[in-house]
Amino acid sequence: MSEPRWVPATGPLDASCVLVGRDPGFHEMQQGKPFVGPSGRLLDQALGRAGLNRAALLVTNVVGTQPPGNDFAFHTSDNLARGLEALDKLLRAAPRR
Protein backbone atom coordinates (compact mmCIF):
# COMPACT_ATOMS: atom_id res chain seq x y z
CA MET A 1 0.00 0.00 0.00
CA SER A 2 1.39 3.42 -0.88
CA GLU A 3 1.70 6.09 1.74
CA PRO A 4 -1.00 8.77 1.80
CA ARG A 5 0.11 12.33 1.30
CA TRP A 6 -1.97 13.54 4.26
CA VAL A 7 -3.30 11.67 7.29
CA PRO A 8 -6.85 12.93 7.88
CA ALA A 9 -8.61 13.34 11.21
CA THR A 10 -10.69 10.46 12.54
CA GLY A 11 -13.74 10.49 14.77
CA PRO A 12 -16.93 12.50 14.89
CA LEU A 13 -16.75 16.14 13.83
CA ASP A 14 -19.15 17.03 16.62
CA ALA A 15 -16.96 15.43 19.30
CA SER A 16 -16.85 17.29 22.60
CA CYS A 17 -13.14 16.56 22.89
CA VAL A 18 -10.40 16.96 20.25
CA LEU A 19 -7.03 15.29 20.56
CA VAL A 20 -4.29 16.94 18.49
CA GLY A 21 -0.91 15.33 17.94
CA ARG A 22 2.21 16.78 16.34
CA ASP A 23 2.45 14.85 13.07
CA PRO A 24 1.97 11.25 11.92
CA GLY A 25 4.64 8.62 12.39
CA PHE A 26 5.59 5.66 10.23
CA HIS A 27 2.56 3.50 11.08
CA GLU A 28 0.17 6.42 10.73
CA MET A 29 1.50 7.19 7.26
CA GLN A 30 1.15 3.52 6.26
CA GLN A 31 -2.42 3.17 7.55
CA GLY A 32 -3.62 6.70 6.83
CA LYS A 33 -4.99 7.22 10.36
CA PRO A 34 -3.64 9.17 13.35
CA PHE A 35 -2.30 7.39 16.45
CA VAL A 36 -2.28 3.78 15.22
CA GLY A 37 1.34 2.86 15.98
CA PRO A 38 3.05 2.58 19.37
CA SER A 39 1.86 6.07 20.34
CA GLY A 40 -1.69 4.98 19.52
CA ARG A 41 -1.43 1.97 21.81
CA LEU A 42 -0.15 4.22 24.59
CA LEU A 43 -2.96 6.68 23.90
CA ASP A 44 -5.60 3.93 24.01
CA GLN A 45 -4.25 2.73 27.37
CA ALA A 46 -4.30 6.26 28.81
CA LEU A 47 -7.80 6.93 27.50
CA GLY A 48 -9.01 3.63 28.95
CA ARG A 49 -7.57 4.50 32.36
CA ALA A 50 -9.29 7.87 32.15
CA GLY A 51 -12.60 6.24 31.21
CA LEU A 52 -12.66 7.90 27.78
CA ASN A 53 -13.79 6.25 24.56
CA ARG A 54 -11.48 7.01 21.64
CA ALA A 55 -14.37 6.55 19.21
CA ALA A 56 -16.01 9.62 20.79
CA LEU A 57 -12.94 11.84 20.18
CA LEU A 58 -11.89 13.76 17.11
CA VAL A 59 -8.24 12.73 16.65
CA THR A 60 -5.92 14.66 14.34
CA ASN A 61 -2.46 16.22 14.01
CA VAL A 62 -1.22 19.78 13.60
CA VAL A 63 0.66 18.66 10.48
CA GLY A 64 -0.83 15.78 8.51
CA THR A 65 2.41 14.57 6.95
CA GLN A 66 5.54 13.01 8.37
CA PRO A 67 8.71 15.06 7.96
CA PRO A 68 11.77 13.40 6.43
CA GLY A 69 13.48 11.28 9.06
CA ASN A 70 10.58 12.10 11.39
CA ASP A 71 12.51 15.26 12.28
CA PHE A 72 10.05 17.86 13.57
CA ALA A 73 12.66 20.58 13.04
CA PHE A 74 12.06 20.03 9.31
CA HIS A 75 8.64 21.69 9.58
CA THR A 76 8.99 25.29 8.52
CA SER A 77 6.91 28.05 10.02
CA ASP A 78 4.94 28.12 6.75
CA ASN A 79 4.31 24.38 6.97
CA LEU A 80 3.13 24.70 10.57
CA ALA A 81 0.98 27.71 9.72
CA ARG A 82 -0.73 25.74 6.92
CA GLY A 83 -1.32 22.87 9.34
CA LEU A 84 -2.79 25.18 11.97
CA GLU A 85 -4.97 26.83 9.32
CA ALA A 86 -6.27 23.43 8.22
CA LEU A 87 -6.93 22.48 11.85
CA ASP A 88 -8.77 25.75 12.42
CA LYS A 89 -10.96 25.12 9.35
CA LEU A 90 -11.69 21.58 10.53
CA LEU A 91 -12.75 22.77 13.96
CA ARG A 92 -14.82 25.66 12.59
CA ALA A 93 -16.64 23.25 10.25
CA ALA A 94 -17.56 20.98 13.16
CA PRO A 95 -21.21 21.07 14.21
CA ARG A 96 -21.80 22.82 17.52
CA ARG A 97 -23.44 20.96 20.38
PDB file of C-alpha atoms in Angstrom:
ATOM      1  CA  MET A   1       0.000   0.000   0.000  1.00  0.00           C
ATOM      2  CA  SER A   2       1.388   3.419  -0.882  1.00  0.00           C
ATOM      3  CA  GLU A   3       1.698   6.093   1.744  1.00  0.00           C
ATOM      4  CA  PRO A   4      -0.997   8.771   1.800  1.00  0.00           C
ATOM      5  CA  ARG A   5       0.114  12.333   1.297  1.00  0.00           C
ATOM      6  CA  TRP A   6      -1.969  13.544   4.258  1.00  0.00           C
ATOM      7  CA  VAL A   7      -3.300  11.672   7.293  1.00  0.00           C
ATOM      8  CA  PRO A   8      -6.852  12.935   7.883  1.00  0.00           C
ATOM      9  CA  ALA A   9      -8.606  13.343  11.209  1.00  0.00           C
ATOM     10  CA  THR A  10     -10.690  10.460  12.541  1.00  0.00           C
ATOM     11  CA  GLY A  11     -13.740  10.485  14.771  1.00  0.00           C
ATOM     12  CA  PRO A  12     -16.931  12.501  14.890  1.00  0.00           C
ATOM     13  CA  LEU A  13     -16.751  16.145  13.826  1.00  0.00           C
ATOM     14  CA  ASP A  14     -19.149  17.030  16.624  1.00  0.00           C
ATOM     15  CA  ALA A  15     -16.956  15.429  19.302  1.00  0.00           C
ATOM     16  CA  SER A  16     -16.854  17.294  22.599  1.00  0.00           C
ATOM     17  CA  CYS A  17     -13.137  16.562  22.885  1.00  0.00           C
ATOM     18  CA  VAL A  18     -10.404  16.957  20.252  1.00  0.00           C
ATOM     19  CA  LEU A  19      -7.027  15.294  20.557  1.00  0.00           C
ATOM     20  CA  VAL A  20      -4.285  16.939  18.494  1.00  0.00           C
ATOM     21  CA  GLY A  21      -0.907  15.332  17.944  1.00  0.00           C
ATOM     22  CA  ARG A  22       2.214  16.777  16.341  1.00  0.00           C
ATOM     23  CA  ASP A  23       2.452  14.851  13.070  1.00  0.00           C
ATOM     24  CA  PRO A  24       1.974  11.252  11.917  1.00  0.00           C
ATOM     25  CA  GLY A  25       4.642   8.624  12.386  1.00  0.00           C
ATOM     26  CA  PHE A  26       5.593   5.659  10.228  1.00  0.00           C
ATOM     27  CA  HIS A  27       2.560   3.501  11.080  1.00  0.00           C
ATOM     28  CA  GLU A  28       0.168   6.424  10.731  1.00  0.00           C
ATOM     29  CA  MET A  29       1.500   7.188   7.261  1.00  0.00           C
ATOM     30  CA  GLN A  30       1.147   3.524   6.262  1.00  0.00           C
ATOM     31  CA  GLN A  31      -2.417   3.168   7.547  1.00  0.00           C
ATOM     32  CA  GLY A  32      -3.623   6.700   6.825  1.00  0.00           C
ATOM     33  CA  LYS A  33      -4.989   7.219  10.357  1.00  0.00           C
ATOM     34  CA  PRO A  34      -3.637   9.169  13.345  1.00  0.00           C
ATOM     35  CA  PHE A  35      -2.300   7.391  16.448  1.00  0.00           C
ATOM     36  CA  VAL A  36      -2.279   3.782  15.215  1.00  0.00           C
ATOM     37  CA  GLY A  37       1.345   2.860  15.981  1.00  0.00           C
ATOM     38  CA  PRO A  38       3.046   2.579  19.373  1.00  0.00           C
ATOM     39  CA  SER A  39       1.856   6.067  20.335  1.00  0.00           C
ATOM     40  CA  GLY A  40      -1.690   4.979  19.522  1.00  0.00           C
ATOM     41  CA  ARG A  41      -1.429   1.969  21.813  1.00  0.00           C
ATOM     42  CA  LEU A  42      -0.151   4.225  24.594  1.00  0.00           C
ATOM     43  CA  LEU A  43      -2.955   6.684  23.901  1.00  0.00           C
ATOM     44  CA  ASP A  44      -5.596   3.934  24.007  1.00  0.00           C
ATOM     45  CA  GLN A  45      -4.255   2.732  27.368  1.00  0.00           C
ATOM     46  CA  ALA A  46      -4.301   6.257  28.809  1.00  0.00           C
ATOM     47  CA  LEU A  47      -7.801   6.929  27.498  1.00  0.00           C
ATOM     48  CA  GLY A  48      -9.010   3.630  28.953  1.00  0.00           C
ATOM     49  CA  ARG A  49      -7.566   4.499  32.360  1.00  0.00           C
ATOM     50  CA  ALA A  50      -9.293   7.871  32.151  1.00  0.00           C
ATOM     51  CA  GLY A  51     -12.596   6.241  31.210  1.00  0.00           C
ATOM     52  CA  LEU A  52     -12.661   7.900  27.775  1.00  0.00           C
ATOM     53  CA  ASN A  53     -13.786   6.246  24.564  1.00  0.00           C
ATOM     54  CA  ARG A  54     -11.480   7.015  21.641  1.00  0.00           C
ATOM     55  CA  ALA A  55     -14.368   6.554  19.214  1.00  0.00           C
ATOM     56  CA  ALA A  56     -16.008   9.620  20.787  1.00  0.00           C
ATOM     57  CA  LEU A  57     -12.944  11.840  20.183  1.00  0.00           C
ATOM     58  CA  LEU A  58     -11.885  13.761  17.107  1.00  0.00           C
ATOM     59  CA  VAL A  59      -8.239  12.733  16.652  1.00  0.00           C
ATOM     60  CA  THR A  60      -5.919  14.657  14.345  1.00  0.00           C
ATOM     61  CA  ASN A  61      -2.459  16.221  14.008  1.00  0.00           C
ATOM     62  CA  VAL A  62      -1.216  19.780  13.596  1.00  0.00           C
ATOM     63  CA  VAL A  63       0.658  18.657  10.480  1.00  0.00           C
ATOM     64  CA  GLY A  64      -0.833  15.779   8.506  1.00  0.00           C
ATOM     65  CA  THR A  65       2.406  14.573   6.946  1.00  0.00           C
ATOM     66  CA  GLN A  66       5.543  13.006   8.367  1.00  0.00           C
ATOM     67  CA  PRO A  67       8.710  15.060   7.964  1.00  0.00           C
ATOM     68  CA  PRO A  68      11.768  13.396   6.430  1.00  0.00           C
ATOM     69  CA  GLY A  69      13.482  11.285   9.063  1.00  0.00           C
ATOM     70  CA  ASN A  70      10.580  12.103  11.393  1.00  0.00           C
ATOM     71  CA  ASP A  71      12.511  15.265  12.284  1.00  0.00           C
ATOM     72  CA  PHE A  72      10.052  17.860  13.568  1.00  0.00           C
ATOM     73  CA  ALA A  73      12.660  20.582  13.036  1.00  0.00           C
ATOM     74  CA  PHE A  74      12.057  20.031   9.305  1.00  0.00           C
ATOM     75  CA  HIS A  75       8.637  21.686   9.582  1.00  0.00           C
ATOM     76  CA  THR A  76       8.994  25.287   8.522  1.00  0.00           C
ATOM     77  CA  SER A  77       6.908  28.046  10.022  1.00  0.00           C
ATOM     78  CA  ASP A  78       4.943  28.122   6.749  1.00  0.00           C
ATOM     79  CA  ASN A  79       4.307  24.375   6.975  1.00  0.00           C
ATOM     80  CA  LEU A  80       3.131  24.701  10.571  1.00  0.00           C
ATOM     81  CA  ALA A  81       0.985  27.713   9.719  1.00  0.00           C
ATOM     82  CA  ARG A  82      -0.726  25.740   6.924  1.00  0.00           C
ATOM     83  CA  GLY A  83      -1.319  22.871   9.342  1.00  0.00           C
ATOM     84  CA  LEU A  84      -2.795  25.177  11.972  1.00  0.00           C
ATOM     85  CA  GLU A  85      -4.966  26.830   9.322  1.00  0.00           C
ATOM     86  CA  ALA A  86      -6.272  23.429   8.218  1.00  0.00           C
ATOM     87  CA  LEU A  87      -6.930  22.479  11.851  1.00  0.00           C
ATOM     88  CA  ASP A  88      -8.771  25.754  12.415  1.00  0.00           C
ATOM     89  CA  LYS A  89     -10.959  25.118   9.350  1.00  0.00           C
ATOM     90  CA  LEU A  90     -11.687  21.581  10.528  1.00  0.00           C
ATOM     91  CA  LEU A  91     -12.746  22.772  13.962  1.00  0.00           C
ATOM     92  CA  ARG A  92     -14.819  25.658  12.590  1.00  0.00           C
ATOM     93  CA  ALA A  93     -16.637  23.250  10.251  1.00  0.00           C
ATOM     94  CA  ALA A  94     -17.563  20.977  13.157  1.00  0.00           C
ATOM     95  CA  PRO A  95     -21.210  21.068  14.215  1.00  0.00           C
ATOM     96  CA  ARG A  96     -21.802  22.817  17.524  1.00  0.00           C
ATOM     97  CA  ARG A  97     -23.441  20.961  20.385  1.00  0.00           C
TER      98      ARG A  97
END
